Amino acid sequence: MQAVQTEMPRQFARYASVGAVATAMHYAVLVGLVESGDAAPLPATLAGYVAGGLVSYPLNRRLTFAGGRPHREAGWRFTAVAASGFAWTALLMALLVGRLGAPYLPAQAATTLIVLIWGFLANRLWTFARPEKA
């Protein structure tokens, strides 16, 4: 039990580090699209989310959750968790920016924190969890 308790903070730190790289990609796409006038904040943040996800999977598989499920299982599970995070991102950004009129960058920062915690827990407990032996 003690090993699990000490491993989880280290694993979250690795997940957050990978998340920082993926988030940098996400924000670069978001800001680039919004500031160039090519997209409104909501579609821009969703495009950024997809770009970040493409960076996140291989890094998390290798650095954060190594030794978990095989790729054939983890890949589709990661996609499902990412899709739910995508939906949370869309919902929260639509609410914060669209309904409440919040500036898009602070709204995205709050959304990122919520989705970070959700994604870590879902990926740790389901996506990359070692399969139970029959």
mmCIF file with all atom_site columns, C-alpha atoms in Angstrom, residues 26 29-34 37-51 86 89-91 93-94 97-98 104 108:
data_model
loop_
_atom_site.group_PDB
_atom_site.id
_atom_site.type_symbol
_atom_site.label_atom_id
_atom_site.label_alt_id
_atom_site.label_comp_id
_atom_site.label_asym_id
_atom_site.label_entity_id
_atom_site.label_seq_id
_atom_site.pdbx_PDB_ins_code
_atom_site.Cartn_x
_atom_site.Cartn_y
_atom_site.Cartn_z
_atom_site.occupancy
_atom_site.B_iso_or_equiv
_atom_site.pdbx_formal_charge
_atom_site.auth_seq_id
_atom_site.auth_comp_id
_atom_site.auth_asym_id
_atom_site.auth_atom_id
_atom_site.pdbx_PDB_model_num
ATOM 1  C CA . HIS A 1 26  ? -2.356  22.871 -27.526 1.00 0.00 ? 26  HIS A CA 1
ATOM 2  C CA . VAL A 1 29  ? -2.348  25.992 -31.926 1.00 0.00 ? 29  VAL A CA 1
ATOM 3  C CA . LEU A 1 30  ? -5.078  27.805 -29.928 1.00 0.00 ? 30  LEU A CA 1
ATOM 4  C CA . VAL A 1 31  ? -3.309  31.161 -29.786 1.00 0.00 ? 31  VAL A CA 1
ATOM 5  C CA . GLY A 1 32  ? -2.018  30.883 -33.349 1.00 0.00 ? 32  GLY A CA 1
ATOM 6  C CA . LEU A 1 33  ? -5.496  30.252 -34.745 1.00 0.00 ? 33  LEU A CA 1
ATOM 7  C CA . VAL A 1 34  ? -7.252  32.887 -32.617 1.00 0.00 ? 34  VAL A CA 1
ATOM 8  C CA . GLY A 1 37  ? -8.084  35.432 -37.096 1.00 0.00 ? 37  GLY A CA 1
ATOM 9  C CA . ASP A 1 38  ? -8.356  31.959 -38.632 1.00 0.00 ? 38  ASP A CA 1
ATOM 10 C CA . ALA A 1 39  ? -10.656 30.590 -35.905 1.00 0.00 ? 39  ALA A CA 1
ATOM 11 C CA . ALA A 1 40  ? -12.812 31.575 -32.953 1.00 0.00 ? 40  ALA A CA 1
ATOM 12 C CA . PRO A 1 41  ? -11.672 30.388 -29.492 1.00 0.00 ? 41  PRO A CA 1
ATOM 13 C CA . LEU A 1 42  ? -13.891 27.292 -29.300 1.00 0.00 ? 42  LEU A CA 1
ATOM 14 C CA . PRO A 1 43  ? -12.855 25.602 -32.568 1.00 0.00 ? 43  PRO A CA 1
ATOM 15 C CA . ALA A 1 44  ? -9.271  26.761 -32.024 1.00 0.00 ? 44  ALA A CA 1
ATOM 16 C CA . THR A 1 45  ? -9.073  25.188 -28.574 1.00 0.00 ? 45  THR A CA 1
ATOM 17 C CA . LEU A 1 46  ? -10.499 21.927 -29.892 1.00 0.00 ? 46  LEU A CA 1
ATOM 18 C CA . ALA A 1 47  ? -7.917  21.859 -32.703 1.00 0.00 ? 47  ALA A CA 1
ATOM 19 C CA . GLY A 1 48  ? -5.257  22.521 -30.084 1.00 0.00 ? 48  GLY A CA 1
ATOM 20 C CA . TYR A 1 49  ? -6.619  19.718 -27.910 1.00 0.00 ? 49  TYR A CA 1
ATOM 21 C CA . VAL A 1 50  ? -6.237  17.226 -30.754 1.00 0.00 ? 50  VAL A CA 1
ATOM 22 C CA . ALA A 1 51  ? -2.663  18.401 -31.450 1.00 0.00 ? 51  ALA A CA 1
ATOM 23 C CA . PHE A 1 86  ? -12.318 16.867 -25.622 1.00 0.00 ? 86  PHE A CA 1
ATOM 24 C CA . THR A 1 89  ? -12.995 21.064 -22.967 1.00 0.00 ? 89  THR A CA 1
ATOM 25 C CA . ALA A 1 90  ? -15.766 21.987 -25.418 1.00 0.00 ? 90  ALA A CA 1
ATOM 26 C CA . LEU A 1 91  ? -18.389 22.187 -22.679 1.00 0.00 ? 91  LEU A CA 1
ATOM 27 C CA . MET A 1 93  ? -14.971 26.610 -22.903 1.00 0.00 ? 93  MET A CA 1
ATOM 28 C CA . ALA A 1 94  ? -18.472 27.123 -24.325 1.00 0.00 ? 94  ALA A CA 1
ATOM 29 C CA . VAL A 1 97  ? -16.187 31.979 -22.930 1.00 0.00 ? 97  VAL A CA 1
ATOM 30 C CA . GLY A 1 98  ? -19.504 31.676 -24.764 1.00 0.00 ? 98  GLY A CA 1
ATOM 31 C CA . TYR A 1 104 ? -10.300 32.760 -23.608 1.00 0.00 ? 104 TYR A CA 1
ATOM 32 C CA . GLN A 1 108 ? -8.545  27.669 -21.084 1.00 0.00 ? 108 GLN A CA 1
#
